PDB file of C-alpha atoms and ligand atoms in Angstrom:
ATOM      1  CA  UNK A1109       0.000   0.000   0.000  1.00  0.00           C
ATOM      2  CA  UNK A1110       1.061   3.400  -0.663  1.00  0.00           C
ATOM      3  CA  UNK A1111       1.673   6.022   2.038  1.00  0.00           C
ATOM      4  CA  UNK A1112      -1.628   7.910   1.173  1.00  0.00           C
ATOM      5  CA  UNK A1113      -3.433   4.988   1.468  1.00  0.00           C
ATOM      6  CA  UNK A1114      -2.533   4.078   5.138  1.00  0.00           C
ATOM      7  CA  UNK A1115      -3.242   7.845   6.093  1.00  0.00           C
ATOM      8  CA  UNK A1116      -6.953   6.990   4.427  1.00  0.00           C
ATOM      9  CA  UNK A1117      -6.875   3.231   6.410  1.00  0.00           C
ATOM     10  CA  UNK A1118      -5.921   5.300   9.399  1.00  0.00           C
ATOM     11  CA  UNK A1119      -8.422   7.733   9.495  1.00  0.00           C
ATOM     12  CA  UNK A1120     -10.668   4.275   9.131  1.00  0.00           C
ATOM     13  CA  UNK A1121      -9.032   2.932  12.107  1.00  0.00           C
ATOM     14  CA  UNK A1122      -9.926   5.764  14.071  1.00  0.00           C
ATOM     15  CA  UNK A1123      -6.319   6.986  14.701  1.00  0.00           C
ATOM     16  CA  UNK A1124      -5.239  10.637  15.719  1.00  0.00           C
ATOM     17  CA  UNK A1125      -3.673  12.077  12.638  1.00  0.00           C
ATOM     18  CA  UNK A1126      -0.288  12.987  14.311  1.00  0.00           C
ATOM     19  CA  UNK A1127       0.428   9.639  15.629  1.00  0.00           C
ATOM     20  CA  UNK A1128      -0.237   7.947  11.959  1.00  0.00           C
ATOM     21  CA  UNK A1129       2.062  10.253  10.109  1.00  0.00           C
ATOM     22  CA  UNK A1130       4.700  10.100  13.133  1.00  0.00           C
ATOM     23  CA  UNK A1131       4.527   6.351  12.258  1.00  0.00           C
ATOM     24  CA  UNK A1132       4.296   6.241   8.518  1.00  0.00           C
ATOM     25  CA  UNK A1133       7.469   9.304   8.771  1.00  0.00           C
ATOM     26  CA  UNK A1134       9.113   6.766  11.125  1.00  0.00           C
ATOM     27  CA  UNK A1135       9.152   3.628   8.969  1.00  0.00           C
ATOM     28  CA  UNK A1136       9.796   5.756   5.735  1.00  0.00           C
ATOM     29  CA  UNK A1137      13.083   6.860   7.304  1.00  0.00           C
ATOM     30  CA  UNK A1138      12.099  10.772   6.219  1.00  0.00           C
ATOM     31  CA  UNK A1139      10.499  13.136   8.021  1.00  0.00           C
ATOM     32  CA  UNK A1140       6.943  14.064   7.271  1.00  0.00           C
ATOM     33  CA  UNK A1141       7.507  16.792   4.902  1.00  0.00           C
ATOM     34  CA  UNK A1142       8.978  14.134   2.724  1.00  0.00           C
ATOM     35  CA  UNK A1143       6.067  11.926   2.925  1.00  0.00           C
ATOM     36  CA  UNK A1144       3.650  14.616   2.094  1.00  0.00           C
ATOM     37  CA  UNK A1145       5.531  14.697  -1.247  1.00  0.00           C
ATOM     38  CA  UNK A1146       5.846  10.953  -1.492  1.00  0.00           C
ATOM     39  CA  UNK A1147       2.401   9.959  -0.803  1.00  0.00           C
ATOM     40  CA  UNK A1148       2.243   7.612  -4.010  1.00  0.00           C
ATOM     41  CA  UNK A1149       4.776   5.949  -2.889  1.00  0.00           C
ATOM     42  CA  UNK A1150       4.826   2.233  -1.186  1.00  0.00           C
ATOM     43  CA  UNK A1151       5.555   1.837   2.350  1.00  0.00           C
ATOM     44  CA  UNK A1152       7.227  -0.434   3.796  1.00  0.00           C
ATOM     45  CA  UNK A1153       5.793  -4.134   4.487  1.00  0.00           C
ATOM     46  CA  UNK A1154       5.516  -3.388   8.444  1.00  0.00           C
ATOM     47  CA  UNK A1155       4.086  -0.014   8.107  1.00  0.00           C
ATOM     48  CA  UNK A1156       0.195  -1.232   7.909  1.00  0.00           C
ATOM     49  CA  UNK A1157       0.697  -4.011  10.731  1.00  0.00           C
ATOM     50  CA  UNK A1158       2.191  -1.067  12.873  1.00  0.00           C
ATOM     51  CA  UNK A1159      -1.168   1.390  12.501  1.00  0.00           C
ATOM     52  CA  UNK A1160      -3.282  -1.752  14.027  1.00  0.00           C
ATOM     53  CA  UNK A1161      -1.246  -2.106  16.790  1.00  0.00           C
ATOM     54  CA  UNK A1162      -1.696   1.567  17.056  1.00  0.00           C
ATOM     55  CA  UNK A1163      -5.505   1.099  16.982  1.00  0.00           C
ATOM     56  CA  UNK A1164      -5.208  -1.818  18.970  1.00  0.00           C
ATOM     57  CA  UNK A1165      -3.766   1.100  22.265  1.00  0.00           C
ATOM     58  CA  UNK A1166      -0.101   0.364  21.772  1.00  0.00           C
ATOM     59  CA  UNK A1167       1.651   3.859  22.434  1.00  0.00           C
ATOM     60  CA  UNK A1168       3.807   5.139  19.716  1.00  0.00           C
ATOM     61  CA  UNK A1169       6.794   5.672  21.309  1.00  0.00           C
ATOM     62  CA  UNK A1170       6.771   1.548  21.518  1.00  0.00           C
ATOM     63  CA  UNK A1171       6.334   1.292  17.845  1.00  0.00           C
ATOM     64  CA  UNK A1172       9.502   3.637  17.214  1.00  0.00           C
ATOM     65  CA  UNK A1173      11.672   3.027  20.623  1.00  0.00           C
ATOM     66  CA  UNK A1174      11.532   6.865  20.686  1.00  0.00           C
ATOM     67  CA  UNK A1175      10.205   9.739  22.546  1.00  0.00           C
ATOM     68  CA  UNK A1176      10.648  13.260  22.690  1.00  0.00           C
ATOM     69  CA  UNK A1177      11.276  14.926  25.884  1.00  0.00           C
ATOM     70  CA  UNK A1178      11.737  18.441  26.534  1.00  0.00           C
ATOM     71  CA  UNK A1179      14.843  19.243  24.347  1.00  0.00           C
ATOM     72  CA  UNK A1180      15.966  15.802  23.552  1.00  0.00           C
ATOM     73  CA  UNK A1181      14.689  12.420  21.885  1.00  0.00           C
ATOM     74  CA  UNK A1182      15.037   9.136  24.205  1.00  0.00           C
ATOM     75  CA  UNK A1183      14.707   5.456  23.651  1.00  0.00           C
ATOM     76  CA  UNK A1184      12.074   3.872  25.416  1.00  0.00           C
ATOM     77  CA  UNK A1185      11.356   0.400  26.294  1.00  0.00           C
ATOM     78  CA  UNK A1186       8.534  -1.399  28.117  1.00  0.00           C
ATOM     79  CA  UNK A1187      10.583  -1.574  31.118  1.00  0.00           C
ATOM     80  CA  UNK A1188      10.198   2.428  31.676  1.00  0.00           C
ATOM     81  CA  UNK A1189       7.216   4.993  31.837  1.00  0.00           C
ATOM     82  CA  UNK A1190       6.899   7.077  28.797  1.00  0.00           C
ATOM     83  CA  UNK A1191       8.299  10.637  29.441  1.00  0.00           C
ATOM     84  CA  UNK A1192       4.827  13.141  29.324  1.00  0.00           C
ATOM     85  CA  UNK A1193       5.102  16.487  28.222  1.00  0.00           C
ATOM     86  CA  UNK A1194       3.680  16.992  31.687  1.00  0.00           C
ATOM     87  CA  UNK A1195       6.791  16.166  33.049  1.00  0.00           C
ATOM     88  CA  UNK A1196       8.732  19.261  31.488  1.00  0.00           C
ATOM     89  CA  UNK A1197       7.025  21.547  34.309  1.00  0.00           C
ATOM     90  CA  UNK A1198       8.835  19.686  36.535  1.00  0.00           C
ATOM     91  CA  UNK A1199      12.263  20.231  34.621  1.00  0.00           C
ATOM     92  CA  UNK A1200      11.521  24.039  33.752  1.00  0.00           C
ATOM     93  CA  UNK A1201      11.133  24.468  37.745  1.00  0.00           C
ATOM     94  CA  UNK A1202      14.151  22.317  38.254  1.00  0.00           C
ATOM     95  CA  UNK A1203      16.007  24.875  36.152  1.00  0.00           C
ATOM     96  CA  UNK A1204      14.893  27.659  37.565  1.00  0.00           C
ATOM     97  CA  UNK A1205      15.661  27.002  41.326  1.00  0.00           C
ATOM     98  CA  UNK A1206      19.184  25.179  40.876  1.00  0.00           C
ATOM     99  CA  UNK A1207      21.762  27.071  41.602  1.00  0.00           C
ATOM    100  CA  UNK A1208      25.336  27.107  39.495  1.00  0.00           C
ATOM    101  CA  UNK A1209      27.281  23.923  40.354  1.00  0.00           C
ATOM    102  CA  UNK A1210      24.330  22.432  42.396  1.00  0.00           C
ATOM    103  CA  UNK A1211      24.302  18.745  43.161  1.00  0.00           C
ATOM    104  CA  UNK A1212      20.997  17.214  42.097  1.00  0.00           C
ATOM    105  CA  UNK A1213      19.228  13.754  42.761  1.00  0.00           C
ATOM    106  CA  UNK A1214      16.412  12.268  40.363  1.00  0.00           C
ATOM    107  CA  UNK A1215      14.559   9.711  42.231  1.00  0.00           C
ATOM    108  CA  UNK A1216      12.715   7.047  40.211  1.00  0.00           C
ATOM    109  CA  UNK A1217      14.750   8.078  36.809  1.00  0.00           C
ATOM    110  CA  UNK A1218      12.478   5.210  34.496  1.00  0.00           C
ATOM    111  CA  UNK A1219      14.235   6.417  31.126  1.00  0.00           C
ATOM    112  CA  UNK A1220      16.273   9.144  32.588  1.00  0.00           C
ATOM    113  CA  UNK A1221      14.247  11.776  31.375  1.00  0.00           C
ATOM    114  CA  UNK A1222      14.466  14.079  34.183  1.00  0.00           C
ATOM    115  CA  UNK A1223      18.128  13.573  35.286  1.00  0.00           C
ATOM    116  CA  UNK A1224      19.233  14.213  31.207  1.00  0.00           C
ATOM    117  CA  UNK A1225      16.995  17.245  30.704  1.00  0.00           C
ATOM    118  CA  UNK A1226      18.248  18.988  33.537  1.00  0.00           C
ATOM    119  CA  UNK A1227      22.108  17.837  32.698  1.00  0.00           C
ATOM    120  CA  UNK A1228      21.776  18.803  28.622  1.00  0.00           C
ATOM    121  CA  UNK A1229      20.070  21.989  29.734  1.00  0.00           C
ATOM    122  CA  UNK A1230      22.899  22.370  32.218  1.00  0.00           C
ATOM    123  CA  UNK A1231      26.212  21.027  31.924  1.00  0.00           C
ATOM    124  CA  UNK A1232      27.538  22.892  35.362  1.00  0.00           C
ATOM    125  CA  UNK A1233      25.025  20.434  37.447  1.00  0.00           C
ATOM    126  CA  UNK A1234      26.091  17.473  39.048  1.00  0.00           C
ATOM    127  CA  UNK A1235      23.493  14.937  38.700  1.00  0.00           C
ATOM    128  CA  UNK A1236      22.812  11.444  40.086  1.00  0.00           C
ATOM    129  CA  UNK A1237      19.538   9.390  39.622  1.00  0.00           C
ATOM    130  CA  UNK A1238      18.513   6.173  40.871  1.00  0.00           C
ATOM    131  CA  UNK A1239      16.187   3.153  39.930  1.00  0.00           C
ATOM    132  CA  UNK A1240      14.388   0.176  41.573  1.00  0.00           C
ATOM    133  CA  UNK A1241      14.666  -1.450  38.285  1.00  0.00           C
ATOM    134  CA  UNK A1242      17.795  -3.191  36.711  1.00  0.00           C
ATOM    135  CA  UNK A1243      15.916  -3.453  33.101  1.00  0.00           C
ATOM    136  CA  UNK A1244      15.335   0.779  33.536  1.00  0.00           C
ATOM    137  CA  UNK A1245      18.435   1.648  34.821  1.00  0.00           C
ATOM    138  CA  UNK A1246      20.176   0.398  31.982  1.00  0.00           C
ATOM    139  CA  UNK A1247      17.748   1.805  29.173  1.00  0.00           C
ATOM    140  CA  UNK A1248      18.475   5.238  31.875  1.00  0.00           C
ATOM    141  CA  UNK A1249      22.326   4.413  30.853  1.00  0.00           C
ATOM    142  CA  UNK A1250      21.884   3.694  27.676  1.00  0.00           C
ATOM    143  CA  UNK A1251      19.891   7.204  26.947  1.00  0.00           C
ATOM    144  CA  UNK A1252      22.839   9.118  28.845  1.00  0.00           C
ATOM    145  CA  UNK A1253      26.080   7.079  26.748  1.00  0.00           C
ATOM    146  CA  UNK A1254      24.359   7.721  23.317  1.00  0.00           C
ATOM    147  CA  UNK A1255      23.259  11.676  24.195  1.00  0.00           C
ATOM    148  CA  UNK A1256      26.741  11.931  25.570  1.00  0.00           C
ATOM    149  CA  UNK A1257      25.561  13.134  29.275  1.00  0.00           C
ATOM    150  CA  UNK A1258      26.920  12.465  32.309  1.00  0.00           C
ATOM    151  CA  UNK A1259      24.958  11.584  35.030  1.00  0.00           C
ATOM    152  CA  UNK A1260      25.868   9.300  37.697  1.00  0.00           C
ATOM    153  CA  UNK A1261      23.351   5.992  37.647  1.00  0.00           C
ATOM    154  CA  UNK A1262      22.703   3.958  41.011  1.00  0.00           C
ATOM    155  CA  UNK A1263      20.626   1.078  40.962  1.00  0.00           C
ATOM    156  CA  UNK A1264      18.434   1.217  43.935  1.00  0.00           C
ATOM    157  CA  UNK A1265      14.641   2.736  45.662  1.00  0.00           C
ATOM    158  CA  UNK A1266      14.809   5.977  46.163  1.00  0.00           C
ATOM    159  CA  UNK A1267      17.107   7.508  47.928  1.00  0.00           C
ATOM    160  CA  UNK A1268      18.416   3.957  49.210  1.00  0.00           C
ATOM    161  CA  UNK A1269      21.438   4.028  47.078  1.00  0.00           C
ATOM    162  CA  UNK A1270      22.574   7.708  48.049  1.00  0.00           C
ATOM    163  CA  UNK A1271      23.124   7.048  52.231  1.00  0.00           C
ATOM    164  CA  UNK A1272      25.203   9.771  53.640  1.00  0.00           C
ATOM    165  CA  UNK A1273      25.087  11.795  50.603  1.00  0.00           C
ATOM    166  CA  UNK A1274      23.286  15.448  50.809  1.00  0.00           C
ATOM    167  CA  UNK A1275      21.899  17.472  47.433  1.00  0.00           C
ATOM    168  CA  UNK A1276      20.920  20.679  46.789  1.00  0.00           C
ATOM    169  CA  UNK A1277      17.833  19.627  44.721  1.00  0.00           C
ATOM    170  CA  UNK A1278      15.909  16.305  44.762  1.00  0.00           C
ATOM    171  CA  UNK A1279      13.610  15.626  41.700  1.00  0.00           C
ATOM    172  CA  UNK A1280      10.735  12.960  41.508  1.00  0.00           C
ATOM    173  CA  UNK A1281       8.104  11.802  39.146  1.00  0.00           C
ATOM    174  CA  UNK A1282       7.001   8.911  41.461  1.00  0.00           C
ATOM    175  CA  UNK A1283       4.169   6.425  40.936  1.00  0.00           C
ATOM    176  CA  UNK A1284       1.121   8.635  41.738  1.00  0.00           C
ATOM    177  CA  UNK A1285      -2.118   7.159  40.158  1.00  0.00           C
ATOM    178  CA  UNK A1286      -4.664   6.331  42.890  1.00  0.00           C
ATOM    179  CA  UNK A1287      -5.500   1.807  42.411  1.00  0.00           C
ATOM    180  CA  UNK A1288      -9.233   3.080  41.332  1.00  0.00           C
ATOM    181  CA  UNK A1289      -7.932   5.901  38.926  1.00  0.00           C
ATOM    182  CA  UNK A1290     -10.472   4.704  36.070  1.00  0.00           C
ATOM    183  CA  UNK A1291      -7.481   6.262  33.606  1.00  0.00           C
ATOM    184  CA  UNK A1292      -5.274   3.420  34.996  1.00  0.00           C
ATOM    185  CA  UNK A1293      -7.142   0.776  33.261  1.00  0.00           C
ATOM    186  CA  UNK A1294      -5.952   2.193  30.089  1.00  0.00           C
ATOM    187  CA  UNK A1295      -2.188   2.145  30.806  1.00  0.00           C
ATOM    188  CA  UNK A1296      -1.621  -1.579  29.860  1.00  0.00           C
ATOM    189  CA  UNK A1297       1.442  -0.989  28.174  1.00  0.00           C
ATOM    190  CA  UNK A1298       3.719   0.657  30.872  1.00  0.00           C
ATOM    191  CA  UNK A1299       5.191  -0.713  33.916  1.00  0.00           C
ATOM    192  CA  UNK A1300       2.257  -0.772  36.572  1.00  0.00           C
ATOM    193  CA  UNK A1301       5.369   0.241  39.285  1.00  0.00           C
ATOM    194  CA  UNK A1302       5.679   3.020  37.794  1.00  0.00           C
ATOM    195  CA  UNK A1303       2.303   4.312  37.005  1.00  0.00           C
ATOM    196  CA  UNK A1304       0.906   3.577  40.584  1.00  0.00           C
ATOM    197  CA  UNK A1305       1.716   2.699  44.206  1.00  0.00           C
ATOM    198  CA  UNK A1306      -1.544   1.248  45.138  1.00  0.00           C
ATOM    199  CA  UNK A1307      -3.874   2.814  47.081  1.00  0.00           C
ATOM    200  CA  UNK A1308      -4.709   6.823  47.321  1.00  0.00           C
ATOM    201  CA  UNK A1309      -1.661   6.911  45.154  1.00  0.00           C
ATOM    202  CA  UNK A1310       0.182   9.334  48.066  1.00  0.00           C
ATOM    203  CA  UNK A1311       2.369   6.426  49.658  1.00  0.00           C
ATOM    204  CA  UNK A1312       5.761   6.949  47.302  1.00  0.00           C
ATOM    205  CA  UNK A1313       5.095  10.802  47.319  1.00  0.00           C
ATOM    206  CA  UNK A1314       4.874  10.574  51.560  1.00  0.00           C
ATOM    207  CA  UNK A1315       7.368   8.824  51.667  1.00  0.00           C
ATOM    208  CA  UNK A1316       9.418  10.872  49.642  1.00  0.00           C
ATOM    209  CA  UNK A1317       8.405  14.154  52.000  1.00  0.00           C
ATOM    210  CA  UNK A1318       9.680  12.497  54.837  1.00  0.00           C
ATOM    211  CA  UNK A1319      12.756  10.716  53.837  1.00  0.00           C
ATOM    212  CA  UNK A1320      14.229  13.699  51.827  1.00  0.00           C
ATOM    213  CA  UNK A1321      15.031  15.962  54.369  1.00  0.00           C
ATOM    214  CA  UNK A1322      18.307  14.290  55.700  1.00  0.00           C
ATOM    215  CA  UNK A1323      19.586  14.288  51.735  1.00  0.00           C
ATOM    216  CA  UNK A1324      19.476  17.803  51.225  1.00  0.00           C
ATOM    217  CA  UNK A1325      21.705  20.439  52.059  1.00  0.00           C
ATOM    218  CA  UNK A1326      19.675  23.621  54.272  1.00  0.00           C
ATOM    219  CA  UNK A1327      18.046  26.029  51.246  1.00  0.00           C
ATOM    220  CA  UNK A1328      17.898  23.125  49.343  1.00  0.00           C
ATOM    221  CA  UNK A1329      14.606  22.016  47.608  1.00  0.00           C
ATOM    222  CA  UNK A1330      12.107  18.879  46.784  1.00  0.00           C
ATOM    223  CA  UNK A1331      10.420  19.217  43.864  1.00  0.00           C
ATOM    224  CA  UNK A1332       7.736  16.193  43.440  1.00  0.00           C
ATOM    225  CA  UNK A1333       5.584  15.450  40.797  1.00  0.00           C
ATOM    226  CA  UNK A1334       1.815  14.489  41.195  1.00  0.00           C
ATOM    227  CA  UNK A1335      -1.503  13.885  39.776  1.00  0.00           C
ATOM    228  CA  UNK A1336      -3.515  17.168  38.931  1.00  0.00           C
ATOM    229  CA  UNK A1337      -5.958  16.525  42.256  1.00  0.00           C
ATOM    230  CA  UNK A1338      -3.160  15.907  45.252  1.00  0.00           C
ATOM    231  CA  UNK A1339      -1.467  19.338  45.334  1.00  0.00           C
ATOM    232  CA  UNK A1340      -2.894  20.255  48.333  1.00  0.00           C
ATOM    233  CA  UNK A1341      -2.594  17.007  50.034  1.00  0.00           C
ATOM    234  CA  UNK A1342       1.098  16.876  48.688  1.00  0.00           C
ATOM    235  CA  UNK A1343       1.781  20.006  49.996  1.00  0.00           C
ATOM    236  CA  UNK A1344       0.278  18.791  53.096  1.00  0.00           C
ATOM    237  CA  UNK A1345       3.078  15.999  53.530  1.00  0.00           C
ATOM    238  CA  UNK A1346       5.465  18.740  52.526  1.00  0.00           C
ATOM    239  CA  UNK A1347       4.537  21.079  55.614  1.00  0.00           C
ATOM    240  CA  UNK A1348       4.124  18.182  57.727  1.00  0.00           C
ATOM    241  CA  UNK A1349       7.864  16.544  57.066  1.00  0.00           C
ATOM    242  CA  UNK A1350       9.165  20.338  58.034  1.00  0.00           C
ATOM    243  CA  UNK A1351       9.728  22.118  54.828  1.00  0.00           C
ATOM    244  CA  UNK A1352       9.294  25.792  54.172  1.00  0.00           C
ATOM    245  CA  UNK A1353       8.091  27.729  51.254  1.00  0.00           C
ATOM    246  CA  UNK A1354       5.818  25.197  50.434  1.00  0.00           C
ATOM    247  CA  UNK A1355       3.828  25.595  46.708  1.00  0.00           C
ATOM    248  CA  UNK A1356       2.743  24.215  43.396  1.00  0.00           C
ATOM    249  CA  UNK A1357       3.226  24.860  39.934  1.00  0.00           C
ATOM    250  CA  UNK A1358       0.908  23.964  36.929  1.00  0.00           C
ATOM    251  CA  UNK A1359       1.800  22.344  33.717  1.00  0.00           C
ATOM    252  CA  UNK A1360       0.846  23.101  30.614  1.00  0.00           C
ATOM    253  CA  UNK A1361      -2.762  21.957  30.151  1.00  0.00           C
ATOM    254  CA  UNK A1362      -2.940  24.573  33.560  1.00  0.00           C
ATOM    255  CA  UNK A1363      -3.899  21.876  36.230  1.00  0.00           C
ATOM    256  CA  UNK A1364      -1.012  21.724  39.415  1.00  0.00           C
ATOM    257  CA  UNK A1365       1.328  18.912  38.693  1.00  0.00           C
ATOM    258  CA  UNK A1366       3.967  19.731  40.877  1.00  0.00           C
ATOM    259  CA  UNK A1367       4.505  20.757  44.399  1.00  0.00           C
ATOM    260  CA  UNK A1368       8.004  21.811  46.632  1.00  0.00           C
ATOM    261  CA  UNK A1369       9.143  22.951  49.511  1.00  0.00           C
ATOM    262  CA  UNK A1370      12.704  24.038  50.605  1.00  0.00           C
ATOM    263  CA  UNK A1371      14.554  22.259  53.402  1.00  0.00           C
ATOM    264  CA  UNK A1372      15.925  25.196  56.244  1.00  0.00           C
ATOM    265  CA  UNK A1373      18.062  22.483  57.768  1.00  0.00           C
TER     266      UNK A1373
HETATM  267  N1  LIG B 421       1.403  11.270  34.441  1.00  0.00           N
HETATM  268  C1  LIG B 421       1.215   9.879  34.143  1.00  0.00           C
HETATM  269  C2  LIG B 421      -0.208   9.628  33.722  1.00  0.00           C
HETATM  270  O1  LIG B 421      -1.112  10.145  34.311  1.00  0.00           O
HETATM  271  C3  LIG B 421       1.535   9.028  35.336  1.00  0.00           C
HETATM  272  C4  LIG B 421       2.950   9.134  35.737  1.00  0.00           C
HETATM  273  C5  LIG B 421       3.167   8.791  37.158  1.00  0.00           C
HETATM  274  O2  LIG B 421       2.393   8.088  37.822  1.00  0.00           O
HETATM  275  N2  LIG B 421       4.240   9.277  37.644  1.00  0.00           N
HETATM  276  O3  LIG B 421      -0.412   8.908  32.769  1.00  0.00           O
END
């Protein structure tokens, strides 16, 4: 079949626009200005098979083994949690409150996402992240080696692999999806570790609050991330663990997504 005629089969298939062409662009090995022009054209043998497993809910990014994230392009496995664009508030805070030189700790890296947008925004941080997961720590590695960033990896949970170390900034985009989240059902194709820690969804982001403190140096700052309806009870565990300057920010659909608070020491 020609290119044209998958965007038509596509349409049939019920598929959002930008996700077929990002596919058919993918397996044509051009971008999509070149397929606009190419349309008559035959696409490759795997190109149809790959819009019905988009149809059938299977995210892009595991059709390609790429996603963009703020200012770079990772590879992505099943063993990680896509990177959302949701995410980037997080970074763009990140950015703003780290001072020159700082020392910075990405809990829960999945991909790396976080850690490598803060280090190829800024090469004068030092940053470390750690994973649970053996299989994500390595696609985490993997990202960092081929982008050419340096970021130190630690396989362990949370701040488990970082005793007796203090940072200026600690970063997390925890498992926050409440066990009844009806949106949670749809996530089949993601690591349920990573999407949700049972429950209200608050456990990893409490325990976060609390155990942070004795990791970062006074002035320095948590920044967690968290489902648009638990700012206020984040900010709650924030207060209650002892940390000042307590607020959210919103991403950028508007709705708060992330919450901090500054350590006095
Ligand atoms: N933001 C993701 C979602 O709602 C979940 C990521 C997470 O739990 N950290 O799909």
């Amino acid at each position: 079949m020609s290119f044209d005629e998958l965007l038509v089969e596509a349409r049939r298939l019920g598929l959002e626009r930008q996700d077929a062409l990002a596919w058919l662009a993918h397996v044509s090995g051009h971008d999509r200005t070149w397929l606009f022009a190419h349309g008559d054209e035959a696409a490759p043998a795997n190109a149809a098979a790959g819009l019905q497993r988009l149809a059938a809910g299977e995210p892009l990014a595991h059709l390609t083994g790429w996603q963009p994230f703020h200012d770079l392009v990772l590879a992505v496995t099943p063993d990680v949690l896509i990177p959302r664009p949701d995410t980037e508030a997080l970074v763009e805070w990140a950015l703003e409150l780290a001072p020159g030189g700082a020392r910075v700790a990405d809990l829960g890296t999945g991909s790396g996402a976080i850690a490598l947008a803060l280090k190829a925004a800024r090469p004068d941080l030092a940053v470390t992240a750690t994973d649970l997961s053996p299989t994500a720590l390595a696609v985490a590695r993997a990202n960092g080696e081929r982008l050419g960033l340096a970021v130190d990896w630690r396989l362990g949970s949370w701040l488990a692999p970082l005793a007796g170390e203090a940072f200026d900034l600690i970063v997390s985009n925890p498992p926050y999806i409440a066990a009844d989240d009806p949106h949670l059902a749809a996530l089949t194709h993601e690591p349920l570790g990573a999407l949700t820690p049972g429950g209200d969804g608050l456990a990893d982001l409490a325990h976060l609050a609390a155990t942070s403190p004795t990791h970062l140096h006074p002035g320095g700052w948590l920044l967690l991330e968290h489902g648009w309806d638990q700012a206020e009870a984040v900010q709650r565990l924030l207060a209650q663990a002892g940390f000042a300057n307590v607020r959210s920010q919103t991403d950028r659909a508007g709705r708060p997504r992330c919450t901090g608070g500054r350590w006095q020491g």
